[in-house]
Amino acid sequence: MPYKKNLTLDFHALIQNNIDLKLSEHVVLTWAYEAAWDGTLEPLEDDGIRYYCFTPKGFRDALPTLKIKTDRGIRKIIEKLVKQDLLVPHYNRQGIGAYYAFSPITQKLFKGS
């Protein structure tokens, strides 16, 4: 996956929506959202919902400045984003892999960007 030159971090939107994220989690979410919408990632359409494949290696390759060296470190961030209702895992996660959709909350956070 290619590097992004700039990532837009909308801290005001996080505060307004009472979302508590560490900077690394915000960077991962922002990169994922921008990569999905700029065509970097190919979507999987299912029941009218667009899912995107987010792999630990893909995040590590695209975001080397985070210095996260293990799959486990990235998976922990992805799982926190799921718990915060920012990413929605595909219902057949075991069958198709690491596909996630953006929740309505996430779409609201990035609406202006």
Coordinates of N, CA and C in Angstrom, one line a residue, residues 62 68 74 96 102 113:
A62 N 2.0 1.1 5.3 CA 1.5 2.4 5.0 C 1.9 3.4 6.0
I68 N 4.9 0.5 14.8 CA 4.2 -0.7 15.4 C 4.8 -1.9 14.6
I74 N -1.2 -3.9 15.7 CA -2.3 -3.3 14.8 C -3.6 -3.9 15.1
I96 N -14.1 -14.8 5.3 CA -13.5 -14.0 4.2 C -12.3 -13.2 4.7
F102 N -17.2 1.1 7.6 CA -17.2 2.3 8.4 C -18.6 2.5 9.0
S113 N -14.4 16.2 5.5 CA -13.0 16.1 4.9 C -13.0 15.6 3.5

